Each structure stands twice: as C-alpha cells, then as structure tokens.
PDB file of C-alpha atoms in Angstrom:
ATOM      1  CA  MET L   1      71.990-194.690  96.133  1.00  0.00           C
ATOM      2  CA  ASP L   2      74.341-197.091  94.210  1.00  0.00           C
ATOM      3  CA  VAL L   3      76.126-196.334  90.830  1.00  0.00           C
ATOM      4  CA  GLU L   4      74.301-199.182  88.945  1.00  0.00           C
ATOM      5  CA  THR L   5      70.840-197.480  89.863  1.00  0.00           C
ATOM      6  CA  LEU L   6      71.938-193.930  88.866  1.00  0.00           C
ATOM      7  CA  VAL L   7      73.445-195.217  85.486  1.00  0.00           C
ATOM      8  CA  LEU L   8      70.037-197.185  84.765  1.00  0.00           C
ATOM      9  CA  VAL L   9      68.120-194.104  85.553  1.00  0.00           C
ATOM     10  CA  HIS L  10      70.370-191.961  83.223  1.00  0.00           C
ATOM     11  CA  GLN L  11      70.023-194.288  80.531  1.00  0.00           C
ATOM     12  CA  LEU L  12      66.088-194.256  80.808  1.00  0.00           C
ATOM     13  CA  TYR L  13      66.194-190.512  80.498  1.00  0.00           C
ATOM     14  CA  GLY L  14      68.535-190.501  77.633  1.00  0.00           C
ATOM     15  CA  ALA L  15      66.681-193.113  75.774  1.00  0.00           C
ATOM     16  CA  GLN L  16      63.195-191.431  76.658  1.00  0.00           C
ATOM     17  CA  SER L  17      64.424-188.138  74.956  1.00  0.00           C
ATOM     18  CA  HIS L  18      65.512-189.929  71.844  1.00  0.00           C
ATOM     19  CA  TYR L  19      62.503-192.059  71.402  1.00  0.00           C
ATOM     20  CA  ILE L  20      60.201-189.033  71.412  1.00  0.00           C
ATOM     21  CA  ASP L  21      62.419-187.351  68.983  1.00  0.00           C
ATOM     22  CA  GLU L  22      62.834-189.827  66.714  1.00  0.00           C
ATOM     23  CA  GLY L  23      59.079-190.673  66.288  1.00  0.00           C
ATOM     24  CA  ARG L  24      59.391-194.023  68.367  1.00  0.00           C
ATOM     25  CA  ALA L  25      56.233-193.413  70.181  1.00  0.00           C
ATOM     26  CA  THR L  26      55.591-196.829  71.472  1.00  0.00           C
ATOM     27  CA  GLU L  27      58.939-197.135  72.798  1.00  0.00           C
ATOM     28  CA  TRP L  28      58.513-193.878  74.665  1.00  0.00           C
ATOM     29  CA  ALA L  29      55.501-194.999  76.078  1.00  0.00           C
ATOM     30  CA  HIS L  30      56.839-198.235  77.364  1.00  0.00           C
ATOM     31  CA  THR L  31      59.246-196.068  79.432  1.00  0.00           C
ATOM     32  CA  PHE L  32      56.430-195.291  81.640  1.00  0.00           C
ATOM     33  CA  THR L  33      54.278-197.969  83.852  1.00  0.00           C
ATOM     34  CA  PRO L  34      51.296-199.684  81.934  1.00  0.00           C
ATOM     35  CA  ASP L  35      49.329-197.005  84.346  1.00  0.00           C
ATOM     36  CA  GLY L  36      51.876-194.211  83.773  1.00  0.00           C
ATOM     37  CA  GLU L  37      50.824-190.766  83.989  1.00  0.00           C
ATOM     38  CA  PHE L  38      52.140-187.549  82.418  1.00  0.00           C
ATOM     39  CA  HIS L  39      50.632-184.346  83.826  1.00  0.00           C
ATOM     40  CA  SER L  40      51.777-181.171  82.013  1.00  0.00           C
ATOM     41  CA  PRO L  41      49.962-177.679  81.796  1.00  0.00           C
ATOM     42  CA  SER L  42      50.773-177.661  78.337  1.00  0.00           C
ATOM     43  CA  TYR L  43      48.119-180.019  77.438  1.00  0.00           C
ATOM     44  CA  PRO L  44      44.262-180.191  78.475  1.00  0.00           C
ATOM     45  CA  ALA L  45      44.423-183.124  80.299  1.00  0.00           C
ATOM     46  CA  PRO L  46      46.471-185.888  81.885  1.00  0.00           C
ATOM     47  CA  VAL L  47      47.629-188.663  79.787  1.00  0.00           C
ATOM     48  CA  VAL L  48      47.294-192.109  81.348  1.00  0.00           C
ATOM     49  CA  GLY L  49      48.129-195.532  80.234  1.00  0.00           C
ATOM     50  CA  THR L  50      50.360-196.943  77.529  1.00  0.00           C
ATOM     51  CA  ALA L  51      47.888-196.332  74.548  1.00  0.00           C
ATOM     52  CA  ALA L  52      47.307-192.886  75.203  1.00  0.00           C
ATOM     53  CA  LEU L  53      51.039-192.322  76.143  1.00  0.00           C
ATOM     54  CA  ALA L  54      51.865-193.595  72.072  1.00  0.00           C
ATOM     55  CA  LYS L  55      49.307-191.562  71.002  1.00  0.00           C
ATOM     56  CA  PHE L  56      50.613-188.529  72.931  1.00  0.00           C
ATOM     57  CA  ALA L  57      54.087-189.272  71.273  1.00  0.00           C
ATOM     58  CA  GLU L  58      52.939-190.009  67.768  1.00  0.00           C
ATOM     59  CA  ASP L  59      50.897-186.746  68.013  1.00  0.00           C
ATOM     60  CA  PHE L  60      54.100-184.957  69.015  1.00  0.00           C
ATOM     61  CA  ALA L  61      56.269-186.516  66.407  1.00  0.00           C
ATOM     62  CA  ALA L  62      53.842-185.267  63.706  1.00  0.00           C
ATOM     63  CA  GLN L  63      54.776-181.540  64.421  1.00  0.00           C
ATOM     64  CA  GLN L  64      56.637-179.973  62.045  1.00  0.00           C
ATOM     65  CA  GLY L  65      60.410-179.264  62.124  1.00  0.00           C
ATOM     66  CA  VAL L  66      63.339-181.234  64.265  1.00  0.00           C
ATOM     67  CA  THR L  67      62.424-181.448  68.017  1.00  0.00           C
ATOM     68  CA  ARG L  68      65.023-182.122  70.491  1.00  0.00           C
ATOM     69  CA  HIS L  69      64.307-182.991  74.197  1.00  0.00           C
ATOM     70  CA  VAL L  70      67.490-181.830  76.128  1.00  0.00           C
ATOM     71  CA  LEU L  71      67.451-183.070  79.836  1.00  0.00           C
ATOM     72  CA  THR L  72      69.762-181.449  82.283  1.00  0.00           C
ATOM     73  CA  ASN L  73      70.657-181.229  86.082  1.00  0.00           C
ATOM     74  CA  LEU L  74      68.994-184.706  86.633  1.00  0.00           C
ATOM     75  CA  HIS L  75      68.953-185.212  90.597  1.00  0.00           C
ATOM     76  CA  VAL L  76      67.760-188.713  91.820  1.00  0.00           C
ATOM     77  CA  THR L  77      66.646-189.295  95.338  1.00  0.00           C
ATOM     78  CA  PRO L  78      65.126-192.547  97.163  1.00  0.00           C
ATOM     79  CA  ALA L  79      61.470-192.253  97.524  1.00  0.00           C
ATOM     80  CA  ASP L  80      59.089-194.416  99.855  1.00  0.00           C
ATOM     81  CA  ASP L  81      58.346-197.108  96.931  1.00  0.00           C
ATOM     82  CA  GLY L  82      60.742-196.122  94.574  1.00  0.00           C
ATOM     83  CA  LEU L  83      63.152-192.821  93.322  1.00  0.00           C
ATOM     84  CA  THR L  84      62.211-189.469  92.780  1.00  0.00           C
ATOM     85  CA  ALA L  85      63.662-187.874  89.808  1.00  0.00           C
ATOM     86  CA  ARG L  86      63.774-184.139  89.080  1.00  0.00           C
ATOM     87  CA  ALA L  87      65.161-182.493  86.283  1.00  0.00           C
ATOM     88  CA  TYR L  88      65.338-179.423  83.710  1.00  0.00           C
ATOM     89  CA  LEU L  89      63.665-180.202  80.424  1.00  0.00           C
ATOM     90  CA  GLN L  90      64.318-177.846  77.411  1.00  0.00           C
ATOM     91  CA  ILE L  91      62.176-178.518  74.176  1.00  0.00           C
ATOM     92  CA  VAL L  92      63.752-176.685  71.196  1.00  0.00           C
ATOM     93  CA  ARG L  93      62.576-176.991  67.820  1.00  0.00           C
ATOM     94  CA  THR L  94      63.921-176.029  64.436  1.00  0.00           C
ATOM     95  CA  LEU L  95      62.378-175.479  61.393  1.00  0.00           C
ATOM     96  CA  PRO L  96      63.408-175.737  57.967  1.00  0.00           C
ATOM     97  CA  ASP L  97      65.816-173.054  57.023  1.00  0.00           C
ATOM     98  CA  SER L  98      65.613-171.427  60.475  1.00  0.00           C
ATOM     99  CA  PRO L  99      67.429-171.076  63.561  1.00  0.00           C
ATOM    100  CA  PRO L 100      66.482-173.430  66.545  1.00  0.00           C
ATOM    101  CA  GLU L 101      64.014-172.024  68.802  1.00  0.00           C
ATOM    102  CA  LEU L 102      63.415-172.611  72.860  1.00  0.00           C
ATOM    103  CA  LEU L 103      59.521-173.792  72.928  1.00  0.00           C
ATOM    104  CA  ARG L 104      59.598-174.637  76.460  1.00  0.00           C
ATOM    105  CA  LEU L 105      61.870-174.553  79.382  1.00  0.00           C
ATOM    106  CA  THR L 106      60.346-176.943  82.530  1.00  0.00           C
ATOM    107  CA  THR L 107      61.045-178.534  85.350  1.00  0.00           C
ATOM    108  CA  ILE L 108      60.013-182.456  85.660  1.00  0.00           C
ATOM    109  CA  THR L 109      59.359-184.528  88.616  1.00  0.00           C
ATOM    110  CA  ASP L 110      58.855-187.931  88.019  1.00  0.00           C
ATOM    111  CA  HIS L 111      58.045-190.962  90.452  1.00  0.00           C
ATOM    112  CA  LEU L 112      60.034-194.076  89.070  1.00  0.00           C
ATOM    113  CA  VAL L 113      59.341-197.587  90.037  1.00  0.00           C
ATOM    114  CA  ARG L 114      60.746-201.005  89.246  1.00  0.00           C
ATOM    115  CA  HIS L 115      58.644-202.779  86.418  1.00  0.00           C
ATOM    116  CA  ALA L 116      59.472-205.766  84.450  1.00  0.00           C
ATOM    117  CA  GLY L 117      63.192-205.502  85.765  1.00  0.00           C
ATOM    118  CA  THR L 118      63.958-201.987  85.043  1.00  0.00           C
ATOM    119  CA  TRP L 119      63.120-198.520  86.146  1.00  0.00           C
ATOM    120  CA  ARG L 120      60.006-196.918  84.585  1.00  0.00           C
ATOM    121  CA  ILE L 121      58.231-193.752  85.488  1.00  0.00           C
ATOM    122  CA  ARG L 122      55.014-194.019  87.058  1.00  0.00           C
ATOM    123  CA  ARG L 123      53.901-190.426  87.357  1.00  0.00           C
ATOM    124  CA  ARG L 124      55.338-187.396  85.550  1.00  0.00           C
ATOM    125  CA  THR L 125      54.432-183.844  86.602  1.00  0.00           C
ATOM    126  CA  VAL L 126      55.973-180.967  84.286  1.00  0.00           C
ATOM    127  CA  ARG L 127      56.247-177.514  85.497  1.00  0.00           C
ATOM    128  CA  ARG L 128      56.796-174.526  83.018  1.00  0.00           C
ATOM    129  CA  ASP L 129      58.982-171.538  83.527  1.00  0.00           C
ATOM    130  CA  ASP L 130      56.522-169.248  81.603  1.00  0.00           C
ATOM    131  CA  THR L 131      53.459-169.914  84.015  1.00  0.00           C
ATOM    132  CA  LYS L 132      52.476-168.217  87.459  1.00  0.00           C
ATOM    133  CA  GLU L 133      52.557-171.360  89.309  1.00  0.00           C
ATOM    134  CA  ASN L 134      56.391-171.357  89.170  1.00  0.00           C
ATOM    135  CA  ARG L 135      56.857-167.341  90.004  1.00  0.00           C
TER     136      ARG L 135
END
C-alpha cells in the first residue's frame, strides 16, 4: 500500500474524531458514503445513510460534558473493493469539575471505499471490550 493512501486514511480518522467531538454532525456524516452504515452494540439498531448518521452525531454531541474519541493502533489492509481499517477507539468524557472517565474501549473494523475522490467509510462495525462477544 502506498504512503499517500495511508496518509489520506489517517487524515480521515483524525478529521472524523474531531468532527464528532466538536459537534460537526454533517461533516462527520460525510466521512461515510451516502449509504454508509454504523453498527454498534451500544445502540439499538444500525445507523444507515447520511441523514441518519448526521442525526446520530447531533444526538451524541448533545450529551453533557466534553467527549473525546481517541483512535489508536490503526491498521489498514487492502480489501477486494477498497480497504479494511481496524483500530482501537476509546471514548473519554469529562464532566464539569470532574476527572475524565473512560466510557468505552472498543475495536472498530471499517470497510473503506473511494467515493467522490476520497476515502470514505462504507460500513463500520464496533465491538465493545465489555461485551461477551469479545471474550
């Protein structure tokens, strides 16, 4: 895999974390394809499509406190029609006058495809470390 691809993917994840943490819901939603999917055991159903993803990010931003998405150990590999990206994602929240707290430690697996001249997430699958599927 070429360095330019890795840099673009790294920038995608950095931007995505900042967008959701800053309440930039529409921009966060546009890091997915128009039919992009977000699957997580933290939520009752998958979130699919730009409008639903933007609403999801708006609702997330409305929570109390400051939230940070901390993505580490990014590993990108070629896939049949794009890329597979795996990473650890910590979600940390700080409430006023309180120390930061780790809300969740997860592993994300994303299927990335080229869309509108850039890499975007077609499907995200989140696995939580505190659920029995990861034991």
